[in-house]
Coordinates of C-alpha atoms in Angstrom, one line a residue:
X6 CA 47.8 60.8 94.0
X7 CA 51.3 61.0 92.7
X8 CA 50.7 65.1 93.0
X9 CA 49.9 64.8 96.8
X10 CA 52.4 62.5 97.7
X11 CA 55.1 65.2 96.5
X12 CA 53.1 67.9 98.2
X13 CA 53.1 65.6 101.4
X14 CA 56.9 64.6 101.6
X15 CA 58.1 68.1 100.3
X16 CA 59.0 67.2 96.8
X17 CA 58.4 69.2 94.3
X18 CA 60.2 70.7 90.7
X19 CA 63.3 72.2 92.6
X20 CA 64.5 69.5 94.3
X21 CA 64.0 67.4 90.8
X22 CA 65.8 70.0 89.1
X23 CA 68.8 69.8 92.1
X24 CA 69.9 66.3 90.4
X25 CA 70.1 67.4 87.3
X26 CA 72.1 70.4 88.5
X27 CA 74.7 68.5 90.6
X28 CA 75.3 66.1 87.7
X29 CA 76.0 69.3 85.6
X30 CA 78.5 70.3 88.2
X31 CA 80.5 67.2 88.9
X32 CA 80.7 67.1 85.3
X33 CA 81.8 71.2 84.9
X34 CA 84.2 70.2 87.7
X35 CA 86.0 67.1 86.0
X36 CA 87.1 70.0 83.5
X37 CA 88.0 72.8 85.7
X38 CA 90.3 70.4 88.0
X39 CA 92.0 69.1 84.0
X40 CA 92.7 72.8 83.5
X41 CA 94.0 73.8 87.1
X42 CA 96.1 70.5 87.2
X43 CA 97.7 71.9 83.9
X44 CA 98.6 75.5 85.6
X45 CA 99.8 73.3 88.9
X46 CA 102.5 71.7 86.9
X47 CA 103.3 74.9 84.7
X48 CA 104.0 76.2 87.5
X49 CA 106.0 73.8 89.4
X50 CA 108.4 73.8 86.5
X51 CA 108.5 77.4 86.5
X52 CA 110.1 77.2 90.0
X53 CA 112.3 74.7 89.1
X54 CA 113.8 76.6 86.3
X55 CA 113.9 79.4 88.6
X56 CA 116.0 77.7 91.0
X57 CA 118.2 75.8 88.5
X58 CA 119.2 79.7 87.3
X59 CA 119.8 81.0 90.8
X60 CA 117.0 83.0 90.9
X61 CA 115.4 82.0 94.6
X62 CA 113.8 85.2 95.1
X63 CA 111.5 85.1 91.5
X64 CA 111.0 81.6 92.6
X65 CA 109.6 82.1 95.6
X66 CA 107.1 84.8 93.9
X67 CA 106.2 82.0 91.9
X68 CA 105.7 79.6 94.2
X69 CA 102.8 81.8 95.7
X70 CA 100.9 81.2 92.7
X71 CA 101.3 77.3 92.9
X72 CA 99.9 77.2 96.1
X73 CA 96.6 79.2 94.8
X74 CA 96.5 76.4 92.2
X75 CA 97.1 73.8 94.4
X76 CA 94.7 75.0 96.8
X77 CA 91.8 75.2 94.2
X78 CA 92.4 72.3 93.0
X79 CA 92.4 70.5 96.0
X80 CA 88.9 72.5 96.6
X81 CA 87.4 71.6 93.4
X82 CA 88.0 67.7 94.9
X83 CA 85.9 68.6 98.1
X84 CA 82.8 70.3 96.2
X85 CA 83.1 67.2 93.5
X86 CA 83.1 64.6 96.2
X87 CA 80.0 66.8 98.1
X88 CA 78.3 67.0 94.8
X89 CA 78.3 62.5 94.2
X90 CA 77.3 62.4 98.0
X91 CA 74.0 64.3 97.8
X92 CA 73.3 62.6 94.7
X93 CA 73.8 59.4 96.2
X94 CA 71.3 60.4 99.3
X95 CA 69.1 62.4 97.4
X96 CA 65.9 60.5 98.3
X97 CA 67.2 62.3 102.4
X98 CA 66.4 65.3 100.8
X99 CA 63.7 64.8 98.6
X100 CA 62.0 63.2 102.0
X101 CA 62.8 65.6 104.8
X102 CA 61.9 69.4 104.6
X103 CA 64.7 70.4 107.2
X104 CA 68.1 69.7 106.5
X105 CA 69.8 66.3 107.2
X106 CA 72.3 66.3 110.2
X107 CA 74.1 64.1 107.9
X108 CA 74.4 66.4 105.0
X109 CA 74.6 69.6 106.9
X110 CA 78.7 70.1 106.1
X111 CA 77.5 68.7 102.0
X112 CA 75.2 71.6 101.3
X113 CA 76.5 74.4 104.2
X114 CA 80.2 74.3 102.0
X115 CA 78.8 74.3 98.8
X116 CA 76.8 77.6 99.4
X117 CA 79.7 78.7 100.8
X118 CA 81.7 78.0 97.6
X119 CA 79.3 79.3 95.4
X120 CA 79.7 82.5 97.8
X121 CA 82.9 82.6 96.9
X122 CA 83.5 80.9 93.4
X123 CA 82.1 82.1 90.0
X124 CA 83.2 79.7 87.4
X125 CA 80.5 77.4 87.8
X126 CA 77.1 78.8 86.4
X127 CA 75.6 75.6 88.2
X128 CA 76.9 76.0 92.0
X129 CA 75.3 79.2 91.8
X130 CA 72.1 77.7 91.1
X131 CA 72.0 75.0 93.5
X132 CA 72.8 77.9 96.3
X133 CA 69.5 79.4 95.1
X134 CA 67.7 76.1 95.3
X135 CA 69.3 74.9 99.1
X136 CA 68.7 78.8 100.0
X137 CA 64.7 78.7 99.1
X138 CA 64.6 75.0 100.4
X139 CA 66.2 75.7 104.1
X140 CA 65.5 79.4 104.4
X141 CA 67.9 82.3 104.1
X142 CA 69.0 82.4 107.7
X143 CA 70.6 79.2 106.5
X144 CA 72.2 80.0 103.8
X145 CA 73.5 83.3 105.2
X146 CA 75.1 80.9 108.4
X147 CA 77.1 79.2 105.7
X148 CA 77.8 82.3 103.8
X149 CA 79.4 84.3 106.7
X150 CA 80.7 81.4 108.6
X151 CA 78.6 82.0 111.6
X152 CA 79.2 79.9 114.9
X153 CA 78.7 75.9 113.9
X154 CA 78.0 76.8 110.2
X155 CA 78.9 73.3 109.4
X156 CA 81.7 74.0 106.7
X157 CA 84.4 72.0 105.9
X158 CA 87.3 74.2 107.7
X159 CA 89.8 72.8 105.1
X160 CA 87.5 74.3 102.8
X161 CA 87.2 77.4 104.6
X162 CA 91.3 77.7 104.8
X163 CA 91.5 76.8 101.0
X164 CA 89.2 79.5 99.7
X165 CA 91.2 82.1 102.1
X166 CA 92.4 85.3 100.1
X167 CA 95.3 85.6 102.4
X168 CA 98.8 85.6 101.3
X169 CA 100.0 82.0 101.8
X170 CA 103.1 82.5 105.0
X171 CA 107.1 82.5 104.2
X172 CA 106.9 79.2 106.0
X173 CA 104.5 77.6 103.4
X174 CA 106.2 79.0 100.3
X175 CA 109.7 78.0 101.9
X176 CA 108.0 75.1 102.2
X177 CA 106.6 73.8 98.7
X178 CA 110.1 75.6 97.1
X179 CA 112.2 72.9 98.9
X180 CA 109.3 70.1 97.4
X181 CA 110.0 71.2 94.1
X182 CA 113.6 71.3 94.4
X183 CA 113.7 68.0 95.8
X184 CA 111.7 66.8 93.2
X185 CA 113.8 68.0 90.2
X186 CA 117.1 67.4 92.3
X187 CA 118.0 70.7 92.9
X188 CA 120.2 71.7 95.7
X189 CA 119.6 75.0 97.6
X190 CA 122.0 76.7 99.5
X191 CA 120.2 77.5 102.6
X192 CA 123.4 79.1 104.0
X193 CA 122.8 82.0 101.7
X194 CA 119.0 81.5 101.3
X195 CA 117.4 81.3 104.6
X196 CA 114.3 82.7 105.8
X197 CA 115.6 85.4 108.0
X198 CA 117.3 87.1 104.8
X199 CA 114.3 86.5 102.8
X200 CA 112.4 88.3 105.3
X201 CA 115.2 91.0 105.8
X202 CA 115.3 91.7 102.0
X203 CA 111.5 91.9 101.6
X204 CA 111.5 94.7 104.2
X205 CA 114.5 96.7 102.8
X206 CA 112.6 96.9 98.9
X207 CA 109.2 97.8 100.9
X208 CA 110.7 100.3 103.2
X209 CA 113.2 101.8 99.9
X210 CA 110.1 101.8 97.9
X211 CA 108.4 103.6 100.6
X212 CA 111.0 106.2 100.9
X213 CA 111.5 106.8 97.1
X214 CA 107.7 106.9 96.6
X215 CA 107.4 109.8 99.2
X216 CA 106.7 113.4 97.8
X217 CA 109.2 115.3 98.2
X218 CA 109.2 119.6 98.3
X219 CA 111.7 121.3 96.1
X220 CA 112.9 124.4 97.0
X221 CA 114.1 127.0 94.6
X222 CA 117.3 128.6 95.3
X223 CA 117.0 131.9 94.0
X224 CA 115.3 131.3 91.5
X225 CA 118.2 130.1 88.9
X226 CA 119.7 126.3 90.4
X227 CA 121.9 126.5 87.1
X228 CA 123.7 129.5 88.2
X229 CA 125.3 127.3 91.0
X230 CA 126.8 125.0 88.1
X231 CA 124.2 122.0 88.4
X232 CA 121.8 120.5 87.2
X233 CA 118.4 121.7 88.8
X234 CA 117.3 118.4 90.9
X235 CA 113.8 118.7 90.0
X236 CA 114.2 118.1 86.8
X237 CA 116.9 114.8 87.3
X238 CA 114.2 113.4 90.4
X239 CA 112.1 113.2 88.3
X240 CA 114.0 111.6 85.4
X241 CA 115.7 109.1 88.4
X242 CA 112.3 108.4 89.5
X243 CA 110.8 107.3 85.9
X244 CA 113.6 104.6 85.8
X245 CA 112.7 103.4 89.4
X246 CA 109.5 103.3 88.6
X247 CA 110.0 101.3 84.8
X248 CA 111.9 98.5 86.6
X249 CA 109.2 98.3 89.3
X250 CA 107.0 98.2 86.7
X251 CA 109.2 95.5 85.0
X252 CA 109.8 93.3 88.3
X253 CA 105.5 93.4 88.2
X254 CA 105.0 92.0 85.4
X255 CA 107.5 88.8 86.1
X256 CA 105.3 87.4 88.5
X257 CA 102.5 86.7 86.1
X258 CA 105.1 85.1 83.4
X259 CA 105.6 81.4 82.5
X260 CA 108.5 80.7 81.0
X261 CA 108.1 78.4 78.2
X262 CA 112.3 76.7 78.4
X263 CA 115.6 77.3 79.8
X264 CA 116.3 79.6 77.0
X265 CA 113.4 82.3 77.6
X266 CA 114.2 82.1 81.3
X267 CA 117.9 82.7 80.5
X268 CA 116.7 86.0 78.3
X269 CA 114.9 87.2 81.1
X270 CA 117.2 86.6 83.6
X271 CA 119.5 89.1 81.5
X272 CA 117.0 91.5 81.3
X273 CA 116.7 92.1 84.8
X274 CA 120.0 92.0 85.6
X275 CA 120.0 95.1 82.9
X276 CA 117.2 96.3 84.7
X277 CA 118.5 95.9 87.8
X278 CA 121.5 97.9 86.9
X279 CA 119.6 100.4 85.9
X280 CA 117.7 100.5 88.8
X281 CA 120.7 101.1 91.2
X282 CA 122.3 103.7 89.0
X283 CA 119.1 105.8 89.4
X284 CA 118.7 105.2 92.8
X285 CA 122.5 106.7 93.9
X286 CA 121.6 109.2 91.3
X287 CA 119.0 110.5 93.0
X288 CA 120.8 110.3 96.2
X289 CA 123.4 112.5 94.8
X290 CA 121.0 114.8 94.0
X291 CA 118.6 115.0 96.6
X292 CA 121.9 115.6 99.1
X293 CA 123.3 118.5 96.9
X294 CA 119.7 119.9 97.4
X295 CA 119.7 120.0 100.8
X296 CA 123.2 121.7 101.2
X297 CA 121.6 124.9 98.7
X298 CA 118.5 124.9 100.7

């Protein structure tokens, strides 16, 4: 009897196995929000040694990375809170073979974040079972955000894999400023130059990056009495390249106190210098080619 009863309302091994499943998750969740809250206030304090050594423009690198944090976090929260409200109307879709209007946004974001996020084994699996449940038309709706999906936007804009804007970054710089009493000169650090600057390294990047023909003067450059400028381009060009390489690898670092932010600080103002000898070095050259061309 027991048997027809689950054959009558739907039920059946899947849906049992759903419960388990979404207790598995809210539980994998309570530990992947412990570990993102950790990076969120790493990071935090990052930018606010950052800004208490005058470096705005690391800062705001870094301040990118919060707000990915941030924004997971705040997403794990949504998928936790989706996970206790199916459990909590469960019997809704034990009961009804279509999909609950009520629980339509529940299970359309959560294939969606299992579209989208692989660190939990069981969202993947409770995609599967909502996907052979409510048919794969369904499931692809949520997926590719089709026309009334039913997915939380907030989640949508959350999960986004675009850059977050000046504005936002500007934005969560000034909260963590505030926070650790920092004062920011805005006269010197406003958005406009920010914007200005980022456009001068992209376009001088650009323009050092390009490859450029060499011409050989008859053969012999060092009868002329210099230095043939192939040979110091390409030496010029190495160090550019080593402190891009260098500035690279600073946006991934954490610095641990004041003193290893200090050290680094020194380092690429070294760097730096560096940097700008190589670039009017290569200038120099590239000019003195031009007039033996």
């Amino acid at each position: 009897m027991g048997r027809k009863l689950d054959i009558l309302f739907g039920r059946n091994s899947k849906t049992s196995k759903l419960k388990t499943l979404l207790g598995l998750a809210i539980s994998r969740l309570a530990v992947l929000k412990n570990q993102r809250k950790v990076r969120c206030t790493q990071g935090r304090n990052d930018v606010a040694q950052l800004l208490r050594l005058g470096h705005h423009e690391r800062a705001l690198i870094r301040v990118e990375h919060v707000i990915k944090d941030q924004n997971m976090l705040d997403v794990f929260v949504l998928i936790e809170g989706y996970c206790h409200l199916l459990t909590e109307r469960f019997v809704l879709i034990q009961n009804q073979r279509d999909c609950p209007h009520e629980l339509t946004e529940a299970i359309s974001s959560l294939i969606f974040a299992a579209s989208r996020f692989g660190e939990s084994p069981e969202l993947h699996e409770i995609r599967r079972i909502f996907t052979s449940r409510y048919g794969k038309e369904f499931a692809d709706s949520a997926v590719e955000l089709s026309n009334s999906c039913g997915v939380n936007p907030q989640m949508i804009q959350k999960m986004s894999t675009k850059q977050p804007s000046l504005e936002s970054r500007m934005k969560v710089m000034k909260e963590i400023a505030s926070e650790n009493g920092i004062t920011l000169e805005f006269d010197e650090f406003s958005s406009s130059r920010i914007e200005l600057e980022q456009e001068s390294n992209l376009r001088e990047n650009r323009n050092q990056t390009e490859p450029r023909k060499q011409a050989d003067v008859g053969g012999n450059s060092e009868s002329f009495g210099r230095t043939r400028p192939e040979k110091d381009s390409h030496h010029f060009k190495a160090e550019l390249d080593r402190e891009k390489q260098f500035y690279g690898s600073m946006e991934a670092e954490e610095f641990t106190d004041v003193a290893s932010a200090a050290q680094a600080a020194f380092e690429s103002a070294a760097y730096a210098a560096v940097a700008a000898r190589a670039a009017v070095e290569l200038s120099r050259f590239e000019n003195q080619d031009k007039r033996f061309r």
